[in-house]
Coordinates of C-alpha atoms and ligand atoms in Angstrom, one line a residue:
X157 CA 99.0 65.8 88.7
X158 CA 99.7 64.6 92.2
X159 CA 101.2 67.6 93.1
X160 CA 98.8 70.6 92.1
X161 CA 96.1 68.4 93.9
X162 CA 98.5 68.3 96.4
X163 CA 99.3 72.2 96.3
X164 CA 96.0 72.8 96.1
X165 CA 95.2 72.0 99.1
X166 CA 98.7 73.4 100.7
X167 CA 97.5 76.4 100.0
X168 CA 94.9 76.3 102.4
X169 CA 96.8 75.0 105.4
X170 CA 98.1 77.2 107.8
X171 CA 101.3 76.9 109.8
X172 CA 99.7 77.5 113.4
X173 CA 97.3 74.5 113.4
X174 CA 95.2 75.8 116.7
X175 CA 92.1 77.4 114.8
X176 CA 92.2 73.7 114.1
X177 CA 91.8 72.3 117.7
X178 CA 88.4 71.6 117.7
X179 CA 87.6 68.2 116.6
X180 CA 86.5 68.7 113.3
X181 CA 87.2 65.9 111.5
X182 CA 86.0 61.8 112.0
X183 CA 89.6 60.9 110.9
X184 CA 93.3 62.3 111.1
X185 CA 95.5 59.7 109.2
X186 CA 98.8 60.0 109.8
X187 CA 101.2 58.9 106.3
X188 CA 100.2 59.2 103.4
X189 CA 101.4 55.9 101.7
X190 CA 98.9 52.7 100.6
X191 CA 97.6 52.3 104.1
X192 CA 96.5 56.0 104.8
X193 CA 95.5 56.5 101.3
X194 CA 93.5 53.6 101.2
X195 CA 91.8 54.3 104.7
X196 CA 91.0 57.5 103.7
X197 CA 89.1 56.7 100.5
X198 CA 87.0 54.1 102.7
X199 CA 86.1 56.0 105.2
X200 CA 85.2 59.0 102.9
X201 CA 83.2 56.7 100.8
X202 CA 81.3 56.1 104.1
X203 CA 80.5 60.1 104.8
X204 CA 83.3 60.2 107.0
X205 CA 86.1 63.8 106.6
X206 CA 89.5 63.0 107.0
X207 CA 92.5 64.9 107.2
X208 CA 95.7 63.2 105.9
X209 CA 99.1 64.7 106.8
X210 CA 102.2 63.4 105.8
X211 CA 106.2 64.4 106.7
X212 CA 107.1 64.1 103.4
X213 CA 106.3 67.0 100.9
X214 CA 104.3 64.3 98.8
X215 CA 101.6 61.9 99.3
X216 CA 102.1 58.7 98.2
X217 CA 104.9 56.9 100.3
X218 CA 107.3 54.7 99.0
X219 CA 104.7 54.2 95.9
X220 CA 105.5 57.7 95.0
X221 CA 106.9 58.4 91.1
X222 CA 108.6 61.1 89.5
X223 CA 108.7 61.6 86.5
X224 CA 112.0 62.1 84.5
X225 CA 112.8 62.1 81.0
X226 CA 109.5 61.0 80.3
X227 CA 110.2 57.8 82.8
X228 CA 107.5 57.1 86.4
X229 CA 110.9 56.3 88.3
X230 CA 109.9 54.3 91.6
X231 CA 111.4 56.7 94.0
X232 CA 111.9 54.7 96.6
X233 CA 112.2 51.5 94.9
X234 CA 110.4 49.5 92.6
X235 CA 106.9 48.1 93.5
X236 CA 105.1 45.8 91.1
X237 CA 101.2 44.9 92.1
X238 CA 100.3 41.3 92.5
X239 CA 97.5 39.8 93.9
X240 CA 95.2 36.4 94.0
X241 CA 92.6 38.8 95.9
X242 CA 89.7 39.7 93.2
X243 CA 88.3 42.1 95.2
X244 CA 91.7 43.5 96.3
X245 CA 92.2 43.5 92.0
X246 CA 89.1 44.3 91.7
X247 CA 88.9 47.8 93.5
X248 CA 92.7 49.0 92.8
X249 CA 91.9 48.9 88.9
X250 CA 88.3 50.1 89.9
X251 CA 90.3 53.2 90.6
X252 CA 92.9 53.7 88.2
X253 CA 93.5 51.0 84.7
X254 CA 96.7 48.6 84.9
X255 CA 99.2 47.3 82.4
X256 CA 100.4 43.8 81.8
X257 CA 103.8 44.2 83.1
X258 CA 105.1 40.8 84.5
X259 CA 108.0 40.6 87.1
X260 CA 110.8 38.2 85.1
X261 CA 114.0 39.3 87.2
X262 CA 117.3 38.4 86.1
X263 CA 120.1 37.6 88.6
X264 CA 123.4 38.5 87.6
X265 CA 126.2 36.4 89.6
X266 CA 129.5 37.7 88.5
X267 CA 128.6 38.4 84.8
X268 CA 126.9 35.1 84.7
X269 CA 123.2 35.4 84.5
X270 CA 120.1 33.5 85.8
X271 CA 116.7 33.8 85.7
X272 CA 114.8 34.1 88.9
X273 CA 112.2 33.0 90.6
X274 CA 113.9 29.8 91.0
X275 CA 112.5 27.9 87.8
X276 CA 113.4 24.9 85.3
X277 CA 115.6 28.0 83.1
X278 CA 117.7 28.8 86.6
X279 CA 118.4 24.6 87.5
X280 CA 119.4 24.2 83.6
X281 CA 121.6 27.2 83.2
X282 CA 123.0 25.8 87.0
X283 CA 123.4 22.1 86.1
X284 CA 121.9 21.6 82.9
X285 CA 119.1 19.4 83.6
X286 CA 116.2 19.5 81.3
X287 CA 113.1 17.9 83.3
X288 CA 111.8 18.8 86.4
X289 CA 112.6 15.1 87.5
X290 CA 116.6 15.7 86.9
X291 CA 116.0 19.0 89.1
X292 CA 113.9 17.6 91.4
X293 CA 116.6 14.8 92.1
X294 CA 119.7 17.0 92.2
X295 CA 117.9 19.9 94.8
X296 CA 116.9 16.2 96.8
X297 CA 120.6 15.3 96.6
X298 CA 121.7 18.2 98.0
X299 CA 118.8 18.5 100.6
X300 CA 120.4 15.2 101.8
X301 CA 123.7 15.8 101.8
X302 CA 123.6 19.1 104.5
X303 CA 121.3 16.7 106.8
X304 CA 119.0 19.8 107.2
X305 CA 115.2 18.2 108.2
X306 CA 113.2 21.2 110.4
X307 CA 115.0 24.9 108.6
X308 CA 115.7 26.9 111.6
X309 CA 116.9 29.7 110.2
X310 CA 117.3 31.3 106.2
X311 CA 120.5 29.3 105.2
X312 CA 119.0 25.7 106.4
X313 CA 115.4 27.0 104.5
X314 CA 117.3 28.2 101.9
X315 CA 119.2 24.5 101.2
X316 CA 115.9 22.6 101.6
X317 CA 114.5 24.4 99.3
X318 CA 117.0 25.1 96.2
X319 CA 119.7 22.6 97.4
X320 CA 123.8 24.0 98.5
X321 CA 124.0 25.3 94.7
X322 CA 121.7 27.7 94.6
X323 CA 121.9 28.6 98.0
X324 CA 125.3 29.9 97.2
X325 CA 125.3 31.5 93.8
X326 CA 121.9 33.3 94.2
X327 CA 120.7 34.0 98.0
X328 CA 123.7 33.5 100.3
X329 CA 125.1 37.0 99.4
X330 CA 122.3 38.9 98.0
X331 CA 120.5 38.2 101.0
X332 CA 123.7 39.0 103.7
X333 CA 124.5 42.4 101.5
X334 CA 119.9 43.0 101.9
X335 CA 119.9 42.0 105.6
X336 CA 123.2 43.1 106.7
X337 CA 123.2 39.9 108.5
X338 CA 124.1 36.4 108.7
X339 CA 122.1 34.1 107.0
X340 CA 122.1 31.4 109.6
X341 CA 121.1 34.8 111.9
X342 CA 117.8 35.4 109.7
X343 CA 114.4 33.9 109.9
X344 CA 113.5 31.3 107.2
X345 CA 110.0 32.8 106.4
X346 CA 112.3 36.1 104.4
X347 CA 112.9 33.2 102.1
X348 CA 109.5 31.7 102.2
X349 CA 108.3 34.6 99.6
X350 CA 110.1 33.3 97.4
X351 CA 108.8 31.0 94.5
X352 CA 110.3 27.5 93.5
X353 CA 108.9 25.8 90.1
X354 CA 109.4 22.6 88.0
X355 CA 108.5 25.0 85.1
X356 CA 109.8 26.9 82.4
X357 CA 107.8 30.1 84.1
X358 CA 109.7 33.4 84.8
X359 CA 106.9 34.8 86.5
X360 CA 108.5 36.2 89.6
X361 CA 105.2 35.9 91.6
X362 CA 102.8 33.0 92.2
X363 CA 99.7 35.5 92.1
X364 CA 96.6 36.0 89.4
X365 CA 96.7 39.3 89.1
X366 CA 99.5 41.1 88.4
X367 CA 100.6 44.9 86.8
X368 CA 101.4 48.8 87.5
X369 CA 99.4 51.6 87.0
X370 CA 99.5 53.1 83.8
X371 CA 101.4 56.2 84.3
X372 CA 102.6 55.7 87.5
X373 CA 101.6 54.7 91.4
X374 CA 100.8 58.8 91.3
X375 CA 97.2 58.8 89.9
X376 CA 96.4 55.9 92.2
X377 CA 97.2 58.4 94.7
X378 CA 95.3 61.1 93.3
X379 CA 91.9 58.8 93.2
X380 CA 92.6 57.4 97.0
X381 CA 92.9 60.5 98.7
X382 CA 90.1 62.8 96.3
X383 CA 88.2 64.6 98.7
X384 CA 90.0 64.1 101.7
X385 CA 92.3 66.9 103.0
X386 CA 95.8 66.6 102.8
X387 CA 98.4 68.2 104.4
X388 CA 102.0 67.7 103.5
X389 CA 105.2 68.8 104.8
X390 CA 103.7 67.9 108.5
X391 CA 105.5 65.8 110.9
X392 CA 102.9 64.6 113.4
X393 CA 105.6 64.3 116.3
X394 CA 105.9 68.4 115.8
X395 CA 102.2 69.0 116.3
X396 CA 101.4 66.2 118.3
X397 CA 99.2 67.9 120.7
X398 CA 97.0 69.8 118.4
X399 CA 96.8 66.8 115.9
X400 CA 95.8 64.7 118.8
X401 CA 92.3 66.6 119.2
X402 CA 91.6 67.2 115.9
X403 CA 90.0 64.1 115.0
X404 CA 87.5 61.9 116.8
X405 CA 90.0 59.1 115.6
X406 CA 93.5 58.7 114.6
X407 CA 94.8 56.3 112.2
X408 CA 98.6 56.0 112.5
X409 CA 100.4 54.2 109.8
X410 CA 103.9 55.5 111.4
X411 CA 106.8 53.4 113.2
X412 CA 105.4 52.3 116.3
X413 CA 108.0 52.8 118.4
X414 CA 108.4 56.2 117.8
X415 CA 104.4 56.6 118.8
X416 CA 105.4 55.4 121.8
X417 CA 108.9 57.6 121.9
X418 CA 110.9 54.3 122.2
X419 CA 110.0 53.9 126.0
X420 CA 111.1 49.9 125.5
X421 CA 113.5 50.4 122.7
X422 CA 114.3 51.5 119.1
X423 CA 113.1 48.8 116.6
X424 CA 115.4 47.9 114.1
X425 CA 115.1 48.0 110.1
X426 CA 117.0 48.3 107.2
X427 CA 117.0 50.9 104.8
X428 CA 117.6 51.4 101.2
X429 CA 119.2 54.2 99.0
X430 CA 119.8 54.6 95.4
X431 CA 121.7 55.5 93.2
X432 CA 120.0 57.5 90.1
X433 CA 121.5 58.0 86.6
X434 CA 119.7 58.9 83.7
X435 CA 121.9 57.5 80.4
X436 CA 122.1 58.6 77.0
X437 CA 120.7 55.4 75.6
X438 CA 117.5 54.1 74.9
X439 CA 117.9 50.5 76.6
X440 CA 120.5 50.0 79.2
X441 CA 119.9 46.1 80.9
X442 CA 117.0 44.9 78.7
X443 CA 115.0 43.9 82.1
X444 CA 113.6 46.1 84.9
X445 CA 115.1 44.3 87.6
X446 CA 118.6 42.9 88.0
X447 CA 119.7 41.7 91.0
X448 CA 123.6 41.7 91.8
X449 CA 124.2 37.9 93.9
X450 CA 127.9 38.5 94.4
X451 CA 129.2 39.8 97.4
X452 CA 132.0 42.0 95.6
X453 CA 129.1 44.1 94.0
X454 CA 128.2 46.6 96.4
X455 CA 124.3 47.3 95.8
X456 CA 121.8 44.7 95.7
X457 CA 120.0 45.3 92.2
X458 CA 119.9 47.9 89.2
X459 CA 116.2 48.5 88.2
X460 CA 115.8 50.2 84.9
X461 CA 112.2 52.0 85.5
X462 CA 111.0 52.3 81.4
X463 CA 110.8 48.7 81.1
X464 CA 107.9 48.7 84.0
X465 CA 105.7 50.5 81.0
X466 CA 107.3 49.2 78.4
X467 CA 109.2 52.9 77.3
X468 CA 110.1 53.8 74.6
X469 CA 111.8 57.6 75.6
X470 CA 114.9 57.9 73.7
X471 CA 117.1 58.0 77.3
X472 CA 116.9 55.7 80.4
X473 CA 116.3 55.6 83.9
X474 CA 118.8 53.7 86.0
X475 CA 119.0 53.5 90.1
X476 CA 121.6 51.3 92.0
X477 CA 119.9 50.4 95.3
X478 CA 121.9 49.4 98.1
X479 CA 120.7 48.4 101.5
X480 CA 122.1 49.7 105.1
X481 CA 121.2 49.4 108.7
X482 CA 118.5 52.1 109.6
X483 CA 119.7 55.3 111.1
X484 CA 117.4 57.9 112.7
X485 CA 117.4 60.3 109.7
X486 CA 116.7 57.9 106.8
X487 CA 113.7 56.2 105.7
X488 CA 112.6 53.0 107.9
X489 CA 112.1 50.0 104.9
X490 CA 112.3 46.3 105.7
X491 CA 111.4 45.6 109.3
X492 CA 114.5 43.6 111.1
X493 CA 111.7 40.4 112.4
X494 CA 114.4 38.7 114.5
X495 CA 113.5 37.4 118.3
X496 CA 115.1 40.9 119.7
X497 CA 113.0 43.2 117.4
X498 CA 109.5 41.0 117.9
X499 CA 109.5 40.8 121.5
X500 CA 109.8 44.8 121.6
X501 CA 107.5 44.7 119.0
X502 CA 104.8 42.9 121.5
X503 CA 105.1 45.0 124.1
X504 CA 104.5 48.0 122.0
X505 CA 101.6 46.1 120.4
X506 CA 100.2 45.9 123.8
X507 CA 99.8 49.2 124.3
X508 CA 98.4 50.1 120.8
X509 CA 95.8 47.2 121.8
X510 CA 94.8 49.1 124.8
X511 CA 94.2 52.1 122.4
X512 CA 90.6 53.3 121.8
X513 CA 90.9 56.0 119.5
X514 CA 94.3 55.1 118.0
X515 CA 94.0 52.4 115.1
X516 CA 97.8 51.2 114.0
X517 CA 98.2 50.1 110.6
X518 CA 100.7 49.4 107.7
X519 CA 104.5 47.8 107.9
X520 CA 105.9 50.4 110.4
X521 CA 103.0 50.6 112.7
X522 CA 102.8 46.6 112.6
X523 CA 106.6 45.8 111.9
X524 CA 105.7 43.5 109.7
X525 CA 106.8 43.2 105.6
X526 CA 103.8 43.5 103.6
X527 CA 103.2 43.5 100.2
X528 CA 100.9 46.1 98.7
X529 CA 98.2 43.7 97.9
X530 CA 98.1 42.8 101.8
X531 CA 97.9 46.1 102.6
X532 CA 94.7 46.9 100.0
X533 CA 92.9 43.5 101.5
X534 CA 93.3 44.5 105.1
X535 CA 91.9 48.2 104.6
X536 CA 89.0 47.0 102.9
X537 CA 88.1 44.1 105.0
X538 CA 88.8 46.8 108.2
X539 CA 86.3 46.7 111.0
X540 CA 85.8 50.4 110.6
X541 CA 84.4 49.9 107.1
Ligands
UDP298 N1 116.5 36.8 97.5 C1 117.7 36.2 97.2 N2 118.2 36.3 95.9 C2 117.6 37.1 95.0 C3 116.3 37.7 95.3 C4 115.8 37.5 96.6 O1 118.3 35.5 98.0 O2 118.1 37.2 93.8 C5 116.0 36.6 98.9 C6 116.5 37.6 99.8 O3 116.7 37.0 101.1 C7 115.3 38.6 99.9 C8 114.1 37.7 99.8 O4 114.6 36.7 98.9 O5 115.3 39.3 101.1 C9 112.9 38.3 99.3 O6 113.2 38.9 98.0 P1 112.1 39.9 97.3 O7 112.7 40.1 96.0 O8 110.8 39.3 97.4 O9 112.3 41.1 98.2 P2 111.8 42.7 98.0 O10 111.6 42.9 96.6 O11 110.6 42.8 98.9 O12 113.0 43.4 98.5

């Protein structure tokens, strides 16, 4: 569906852009993904025309779906919609109706499995304890016992947390083979996301609201960007000087430094690929998500996309994601937020400050890791709107 709308409008666009140069629109977003999308069904809902061009040859970003075998696989990794934010909850299903999926990972430490997030099933299976008293006691034991009081970095936040135990089955790893780095190297607040109960709940996230679109991040797409127009296949650093005067504003949801052609420095981030195999059964892991915590395994986690809508197709999805440093021709993911990468990130955010017809927006444009639910709150509560 995505793409005829999206062809639809191709066929329109020309490849020389200057019968464009006038400034005929109120808005050129640059990127496609939730950020773009989003702004661009504000502002329209507000009178205002927008042209949307993306790099990639669909709109969506890394929400994007494709459907195989029957199966929305998450392209570029799997993204599950949670929220405490009513209005946030409120206008996504406003758009498009939700399912009832609920994020129960499993972690899988060589062959042994636990379930995450951190809960009374993971401390028994660990230790079997039975009340949140016995687990309380043992994490405080082994709290005590590594001395740490103020967690400066992941490893120390990790141990205060979840105690030496599960710091070492479940994150040390996981998190060195995600972040390519030490985890006494890596801020504690990548850890801080993660939830830590005295329940029996193996509800991945804390939030109220929680689901995926039924039949895919896709039609979301298709209801954000409906009347705007879009144009795909359009890398903004190629047509910069056209693109610039084609709009009265620009919203620019790329990496920042790039904007900015890297005049202090590259950022850093990591990046994920995956590994796709569709398999002749009907059920291959029983569980969307399993995360790999070993350090032999070389990719992070397998998701199984059917179970996200609850499939029943005959065959089965499968993508092995593994995570590597960032390199100029692959897709920027998880920005790097050490004390290197934020101070370049200021002085690039000074600039953007300065900007008065540039507004910068999203994870690359803000090097910051946001969920999708921050991303929805901070369009609609934009001082443009
Ligand atoms: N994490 C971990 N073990 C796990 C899952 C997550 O140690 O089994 C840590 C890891 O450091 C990771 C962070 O928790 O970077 C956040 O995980 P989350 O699943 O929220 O990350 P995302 O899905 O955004 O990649």
């Amino acid at each position: 569906m995505l793409l005829n709308h999206s062809q639809s409008i191709m066929e329109k666009q020309t490849e020389n852009l200057t019968t464009e140069t006038a400034k005929k629109y109120d808005y050129l977003i640059v990127g496609a993904g939730l950020y773009g999308a989003c702004f661009a069904y504000m502002a329209r809902k507000r009178g205002k025309k927008c042209l949307v061009i993306d790099k990639r040859e669909h709109a969506g970003g890394n929400l994007y779906c494709e459907n195989i075998e029957g199966i929305n696989v998450h392209k570029y990794g799997a993204h599950i919609f949670h929220t405490s934010d009513k209005a946030v909850w409120e206008f996504v299903t406003s758009l498009v109706e939700f399912n009832n999926y609920i994020n129960s990972p499993v972690a899988n430490y060589k062959g042994k499995l636990y379930n995450l997030p951190f809960n009374m099933n993971t401390f028994h299976a660990l230790w079997g304890v039975v009340t949140p008293q016995e687990a309380m006691d043992k994490i405080a034991g082994q709290r005590a016992a590594a001395g740490t009081s103020e967690p400066q970095n992941l490893e120390q936040q990790a141990i205060s947390l979840v105690g030496e135990d599960i710091y070492r089955i479940l994150i040390k790893d996981y998190t060195e083979k995600q972040w390519g780095r030490k985890c006494t190297e890596l801020p504690p607040s990548i850890i801080k996301r993660l939830p830590v109960r005295f329940t029996y709940d193996n509800n991945y996230f804390n939030d109220i609201y929680q689901g995926i679109p039924v039949g895919g991040y896709n039609r979301l797409f298709d209801k954000l960007l409906e009347g705007a127009d879009l144009r795909l296949n359009c890398d903004f650093f190629a047509h910069r000087q056209e693109l610039e005067n084609i709009a009265d504003k620009i919203l620019y949801t790329g990496a920042i430094d790039q904007f900015y052609d890297y005049r202090f420095g590259k950022l850093e981030y990591r990046t994920v690929s995956f590994e796709q195999e569709v398999l002749d059964t009907d059920n291959y892991q029983g569980v969307a998500v399993m995360n790999y915590t070993d350090a032999e395994t070389p990719y992070t986690r397998i998701i199984e996309h059917k179970h996200f809508e609850f499939g029943k197709q005959p065959k089965t999805v499968i993508s092995r994601e593994y995570s590597s440093e960032w390199k100029d021709d692959s897709e920027p993911y998880y920005p790097v937020n050490n004390e290197r990468n934020n101070s370049i990130y200021l002085k690039y955010k000074e600039l953007a400050d300065k900007e008065s017809s540039v507004i910068f927006g999203g994870r690359l444009a803000e090097y910051k890791y946001y969920d999708m639910h921050h991303i929805v709150a901070q369009v609609l509560n934009h001082k443009e709107f």
